[in-house]
Amino acid sequence: MVKSDYYEILGVSRDAEEREIKKAYKRLAMKFHPDRNPGNTKAEAKFKEIKEAYEVLTDAQKRSYYDQYGHAAFEQGGVGNNGFSSGGASSTDFSDIFGDVFGDIFSGSQRQRTSRGADLRYDIELSLEEAVRGVTREIRLPTLEKCNLCNGSGVKSGMSAITCSTCHGQGQVQMRQGFFTVQQTCPMCQGRGTVIKDPCNKCQGHGQLEKYKTLSVKIPSGVDTGDRVRLSGEGEKNKYGAIAGDLYVQIQVRKHSIFERKENNLYCEVPTNFAIATLGGEIEVPTLDGLVKLKIPSETQTGKLFRMRGKGIKSVRNGLRGDLLCRVVVETPVKLNESQKQLLRKLEESFSGPNGNQNSPRLKNFLDGVKKFFHDLTC
């Protein structure tokens, strides 16, 4: 049985961010959860499918494997088959799915909540050769590291933070809205429960210092402009110790001097001389694997496309390889010597004979069309 695409299952695009994937999962899980569809085996199977897609697409490594190898990554012996399993429907209940959405509003918990660090973007430019083969690049980017003087507390040495007077150390405040009591993050301490009165001299109370770090980014083969590589946990760090965001490396492939890429196919123009185009012959054309021979049949016209199957780019999605399409351009000869000119004049004279129209059918059709056009104008 052919498995459905994980992105299609959740109804998200291939470059969807984690929060989009989570939002789609929650919506579908609510609809197909077995607790809401008792005895419905189709709904249970759909829920398992949704959960399997969610588990892969929210795991940075598994998602990378899936984007590169598809479902084959998790088959027996696949590169991503390292303990992954789809799991059963019973392993997820409504509190798992929706607890983080409604917890702040209706929960009586006094748990301190801190926001996740922001996701970051880093643009990287590749040559076509690097995009086709894959490459490992080192990137240097600014980051915030824990202050070594205050150990990230933001408090001056020998001092300590004081309990927030607004929330009394709870990190949350309650507000009444009609019949409901709504809990929100304390605006004074931002959910920490404490306030810094004597900030650290080195980090000025931020608990973090700006430094630079170098990361090694492995770009898989077959990427194209607009593709992204996600580095989980390498985004912005929240200064209060919450989970760091992700870093998205955005791919831009430079224009190539020979090839033009359209999805996984490559296009190139191949000049050939008048004699080969007329009489036929072989020419050498460039491919990703080196020069290969291309047979040109006689009477080839300029602009004709020749497809060389499997000579394009291997897809980063499904591993299938595209084609190379060579557009023949018949080149008009230049800088002719007198002997060559004489030969062409003799050829031109032969075109004026009784069979000349057979040698240039497109020219004949064009001239006939012009005559008809002016005849229709005068009638």
Short mmCIF file of N, CA, C and O in Angstrom, two decimals, residues 139-212:
data_model
loop_
_atom_site.label_atom_id
_atom_site.label_comp_id
_atom_site.label_asym_id
_atom_site.label_seq_id
_atom_site.Cartn_x
_atom_site.Cartn_y
_atom_site.Cartn_z
N ILE A 139 29.01 28.42 8.82
CA ILE A 139 28.45 29.77 8.89
C ILE A 139 28.75 30.36 10.26
O ILE A 139 28.83 29.65 11.26
N ARG A 140 28.96 31.66 10.28
CA ARG A 140 29.26 32.37 11.53
C ARG A 140 28.14 33.36 11.78
O ARG A 140 27.81 34.19 10.93
N LEU A 141 27.56 33.31 12.96
CA LEU A 141 26.44 34.17 13.26
C LEU A 141 26.44 34.59 14.73
O LEU A 141 26.97 33.87 15.59
N PRO A 142 25.88 35.75 15.02
CA PRO A 142 25.83 36.22 16.40
C PRO A 142 24.84 35.41 17.22
O PRO A 142 23.82 34.94 16.71
N THR A 143 25.15 35.26 18.49
CA THR A 143 24.26 34.53 19.39
C THR A 143 24.38 35.11 20.79
O THR A 143 25.31 35.86 21.09
N LEU A 144 23.42 34.80 21.61
CA LEU A 144 23.43 35.25 23.01
C LEU A 144 23.81 34.08 23.91
O LEU A 144 23.14 33.05 23.88
N GLU A 145 24.88 34.26 24.68
CA GLU A 145 25.33 33.22 25.60
C GLU A 145 25.16 33.69 27.05
O GLU A 145 25.14 34.88 27.33
N LYS A 146 25.05 32.71 27.92
CA LYS A 146 24.85 33.02 29.34
C LYS A 146 26.02 33.83 29.90
O LYS A 146 27.19 33.51 29.65
N CYS A 147 25.71 34.87 30.61
CA CYS A 147 26.74 35.72 31.22
C CYS A 147 27.52 34.90 32.26
O CYS A 147 26.93 34.29 33.16
N ASN A 148 28.87 34.91 32.12
CA ASN A 148 29.68 34.11 33.03
C ASN A 148 29.90 34.78 34.38
O ASN A 148 30.36 34.14 35.33
N LEU A 149 29.57 36.07 34.50
CA LEU A 149 29.76 36.76 35.77
C LEU A 149 28.60 36.48 36.74
O LEU A 149 28.81 36.19 37.92
N CYS A 150 27.38 36.55 36.21
CA CYS A 150 26.20 36.32 37.05
C CYS A 150 25.59 34.95 36.83
O CYS A 150 24.54 34.63 37.41
N ASN A 151 26.24 34.13 35.96
CA ASN A 151 25.75 32.79 35.63
C ASN A 151 24.35 32.82 35.05
O ASN A 151 23.54 31.91 35.25
N GLY A 152 24.03 33.90 34.32
CA GLY A 152 22.75 33.99 33.64
C GLY A 152 21.61 34.52 34.47
O GLY A 152 20.50 34.68 33.97
N SER A 153 21.87 34.84 35.74
CA SER A 153 20.78 35.32 36.58
C SER A 153 20.44 36.78 36.32
O SER A 153 19.32 37.23 36.58
N GLY A 154 21.41 37.55 35.80
CA GLY A 154 21.20 38.96 35.57
C GLY A 154 21.35 39.83 36.80
O GLY A 154 21.21 41.06 36.74
N VAL A 155 21.65 39.18 37.94
CA VAL A 155 21.73 39.90 39.23
C VAL A 155 23.19 40.18 39.59
O VAL A 155 24.08 39.35 39.34
N LYS A 156 23.44 41.33 40.16
CA LYS A 156 24.78 41.73 40.60
C LYS A 156 25.31 40.74 41.63
O LYS A 156 24.56 40.20 42.45
N SER A 157 26.63 40.48 41.56
CA SER A 157 27.26 39.52 42.47
C SER A 157 27.01 39.90 43.92
O SER A 157 27.18 41.05 44.33
N GLY A 158 26.59 38.93 44.71
CA GLY A 158 26.31 39.15 46.13
C GLY A 158 24.88 39.58 46.40
O GLY A 158 24.46 39.64 47.56
N MET A 159 24.14 39.88 45.35
CA MET A 159 22.75 40.31 45.51
C MET A 159 21.82 39.21 44.99
O MET A 159 22.27 38.20 44.42
N SER A 160 20.55 39.40 45.14
CA SER A 160 19.58 38.42 44.64
C SER A 160 18.33 39.15 44.17
O SER A 160 18.07 40.30 44.58
N ALA A 161 17.60 38.49 43.29
CA ALA A 161 16.35 39.07 42.79
C ALA A 161 15.30 39.04 43.90
O ALA A 161 15.33 38.19 44.79
N ILE A 162 14.38 40.00 43.84
CA ILE A 162 13.34 40.08 44.86
C ILE A 162 12.01 39.58 44.29
O ILE A 162 11.81 39.57 43.08
N THR A 163 11.14 39.14 45.18
CA THR A 163 9.84 38.63 44.75
C THR A 163 9.02 39.75 44.12
O THR A 163 8.97 40.87 44.61
N CYS A 164 8.41 39.43 42.99
CA CYS A 164 7.60 40.41 42.28
C CYS A 164 6.40 40.79 43.14
O CYS A 164 5.67 39.92 43.64
N SER A 165 6.18 42.09 43.30
CA SER A 165 5.08 42.57 44.15
C SER A 165 3.73 42.51 43.43
O SER A 165 2.69 42.57 44.08
N THR A 166 3.76 42.37 42.11
CA THR A 166 2.51 42.32 41.35
C THR A 166 1.86 40.95 41.42
O THR A 166 0.66 40.81 41.66
N CYS A 167 2.66 39.89 41.19
CA CYS A 167 2.10 38.53 41.18
C CYS A 167 2.48 37.74 42.43
O CYS A 167 2.12 36.57 42.55
N HIS A 168 3.27 38.39 43.32
CA HIS A 168 3.69 37.75 44.57
C HIS A 168 4.46 36.45 44.32
O HIS A 168 4.29 35.46 45.03
N GLY A 169 5.28 36.47 43.28
CA GLY A 169 6.14 35.33 43.00
C GLY A 169 5.52 34.22 42.19
O GLY A 169 6.17 33.21 41.92
N GLN A 170 4.25 34.38 41.79
CA GLN A 170 3.57 33.32 41.06
C GLN A 170 3.87 33.32 39.56
O GLN A 170 3.69 32.32 38.87
N GLY A 171 4.28 34.45 39.04
CA GLY A 171 4.56 34.55 37.61
C GLY A 171 3.32 34.78 36.77
O GLY A 171 3.41 35.00 35.57
N GLN A 172 2.14 34.72 37.41
CA GLN A 172 0.88 34.91 36.69
C GLN A 172 -0.04 35.78 37.53
O GLN A 172 0.05 35.81 38.76
N VAL A 173 -0.92 36.48 36.84
CA VAL A 173 -1.95 37.28 37.51
C VAL A 173 -3.30 36.83 37.00
O VAL A 173 -3.42 36.33 35.88
N GLN A 174 -4.31 37.00 37.84
CA GLN A 174 -5.67 36.60 37.47
C GLN A 174 -6.51 37.82 37.16
O GLN A 174 -6.41 38.85 37.83
N MET A 175 -7.33 37.67 36.11
CA MET A 175 -8.25 38.74 35.72
C MET A 175 -9.62 38.15 35.52
O MET A 175 -9.76 37.08 34.93
N ARG A 176 -10.63 38.83 36.03
CA ARG A 176 -12.01 38.35 35.86
C ARG A 176 -12.59 38.93 34.58
O ARG A 176 -12.50 40.12 34.32
N GLN A 177 -13.16 38.04 33.77
CA GLN A 177 -13.86 38.45 32.55
C GLN A 177 -15.21 37.76 32.55
O GLN A 177 -15.33 36.59 32.17
N GLY A 178 -16.24 38.48 33.00
CA GLY A 178 -17.57 37.89 33.12
C GLY A 178 -17.57 36.79 34.16
O GLY A 178 -17.20 37.00 35.32
N PHE A 179 -17.96 35.58 33.75
CA PHE A 179 -18.03 34.45 34.66
C PHE A 179 -16.68 33.75 34.80
O PHE A 179 -16.52 32.87 35.63
N PHE A 180 -15.70 34.13 33.99
CA PHE A 180 -14.43 33.41 33.96
C PHE A 180 -13.34 34.19 34.68
O PHE A 180 -13.32 35.43 34.68
N THR A 181 -12.45 33.42 35.30
CA THR A 181 -11.23 33.98 35.85
C THR A 181 -10.08 33.54 34.95
O THR A 181 -9.80 32.34 34.83
N VAL A 182 -9.46 34.50 34.30
CA VAL A 182 -8.43 34.21 33.30
C VAL A 182 -7.05 34.50 33.89
O VAL A 182 -6.81 35.55 34.47
N GLN A 183 -6.14 33.53 33.71
CA GLN A 183 -4.76 33.71 34.16
C GLN A 183 -3.90 34.18 33.00
O GLN A 183 -3.98 33.64 31.90
N GLN A 184 -3.05 35.18 33.26
CA GLN A 184 -2.15 35.69 32.26
C GLN A 184 -0.76 35.85 32.85
O GLN A 184 -0.60 35.97 34.07
N THR A 185 0.24 35.87 31.97
CA THR A 185 1.61 36.09 32.42
C THR A 185 1.73 37.47 33.05
O THR A 185 1.21 38.45 32.52
N CYS A 186 2.42 37.52 34.16
CA CYS A 186 2.58 38.79 34.89
C CYS A 186 3.33 39.80 34.02
O CYS A 186 4.42 39.51 33.53
N PRO A 187 2.75 41.00 33.80
CA PRO A 187 3.41 41.99 32.95
C PRO A 187 4.64 42.62 33.60
O PRO A 187 5.49 43.18 32.91
N MET A 188 4.76 42.51 34.91
CA MET A 188 5.88 43.14 35.62
C MET A 188 7.14 42.28 35.55
O MET A 188 8.23 42.77 35.22
N CYS A 189 7.02 40.98 35.82
CA CYS A 189 8.20 40.11 35.87
C CYS A 189 8.29 39.18 34.66
O CYS A 189 9.20 38.36 34.59
N GLN A 190 7.33 39.30 33.71
CA GLN A 190 7.32 38.47 32.50
C GLN A 190 7.27 36.98 32.82
O GLN A 190 7.85 36.17 32.13
N GLY A 191 6.59 36.62 33.91
CA GLY A 191 6.40 35.22 34.25
C GLY A 191 7.48 34.62 35.13
O GLY A 191 7.40 33.45 35.48
N ARG A 192 8.52 35.37 35.50
CA ARG A 192 9.60 34.81 36.31
C ARG A 192 9.26 34.72 37.78
O ARG A 192 9.81 33.89 38.51
N GLY A 193 8.42 35.60 38.25
CA GLY A 193 8.08 35.62 39.67
C GLY A 193 9.02 36.49 40.49
O GLY A 193 8.78 36.72 41.68
N THR A 194 10.11 36.95 39.88
CA THR A 194 11.08 37.80 40.58
C THR A 194 11.42 39.02 39.73
O THR A 194 11.25 39.00 38.50
N VAL A 195 11.94 40.05 40.39
CA VAL A 195 12.33 41.29 39.72
C VAL A 195 13.76 41.62 40.13
O VAL A 195 14.15 41.47 41.31
N ILE A 196 14.58 42.05 39.17
CA ILE A 196 15.98 42.39 39.44
C ILE A 196 16.09 43.87 39.77
O ILE A 196 15.79 44.74 38.95
N LYS A 197 16.51 44.16 41.00
CA LYS A 197 16.73 45.56 41.44
C LYS A 197 18.18 45.97 41.29
O LYS A 197 18.49 47.14 41.09
N ASP A 198 19.10 45.00 41.44
CA ASP A 198 20.53 45.29 41.32
C ASP A 198 21.10 44.45 40.17
O ASP A 198 21.55 43.32 40.35
N PRO A 199 21.09 45.01 38.93
CA PRO A 199 21.51 44.22 37.76
C PRO A 199 23.02 44.00 37.72
O PRO A 199 23.80 44.76 38.28
N CYS A 200 23.40 42.93 37.05
CA CYS A 200 24.80 42.58 36.84
C CYS A 200 25.49 43.68 36.03
O CYS A 200 24.93 44.19 35.05
N ASN A 201 26.71 44.06 36.45
CA ASN A 201 27.43 45.13 35.75
C ASN A 201 27.87 44.73 34.35
O ASN A 201 28.02 45.58 33.47
N LYS A 202 28.09 43.44 34.12
CA LYS A 202 28.61 42.98 32.83
C LYS A 202 27.51 42.85 31.78
O LYS A 202 27.68 43.27 30.64
N CYS A 203 26.38 42.27 32.16
CA CYS A 203 25.30 42.05 31.18
C CYS A 203 24.14 43.01 31.36
O CYS A 203 23.14 42.91 30.64
N GLN A 204 24.25 43.91 32.31
CA GLN A 204 23.22 44.92 32.58
C GLN A 204 21.85 44.31 32.89
O GLN A 204 20.81 44.85 32.53
N GLY A 205 21.89 43.16 33.55
CA GLY A 205 20.64 42.53 33.99
C GLY A 205 20.00 41.61 32.96
O GLY A 205 18.98 40.98 33.25
N HIS A 206 20.59 41.53 31.77
CA HIS A 206 19.99 40.68 30.74
C HIS A 206 20.29 39.20 30.95
O HIS A 206 19.58 38.33 30.43
N GLY A 207 21.36 38.89 31.64
CA GLY A 207 21.73 37.48 31.87
C GLY A 207 22.42 36.85 30.68
O GLY A 207 22.81 35.69 30.74
N GLN A 208 22.60 37.63 29.59
CA GLN A 208 23.21 37.11 28.37
C GLN A 208 24.16 38.14 27.77
O GLN A 208 24.00 39.35 27.96
N LEU A 209 25.16 37.62 27.03
CA LEU A 209 26.11 38.46 26.32
C LEU A 209 26.14 38.03 24.85
O LEU A 209 26.02 36.85 24.54
N GLU A 210 26.33 39.00 23.97
CA GLU A 210 26.38 38.68 22.54
C GLU A 210 27.76 38.17 22.16
O GLU A 210 28.77 38.80 22.42
N LYS A 211 27.79 37.02 21.53
CA LYS A 211 29.02 36.42 21.04
C LYS A 211 28.77 35.86 19.63
O LYS A 211 27.65 35.92 19.14
N TYR A 212 29.81 35.35 19.01
CA TYR A 212 29.67 34.72 17.69
C TYR A 212 29.93 33.23 17.81
O TYR A 212 30.80 32.80 18.57
#
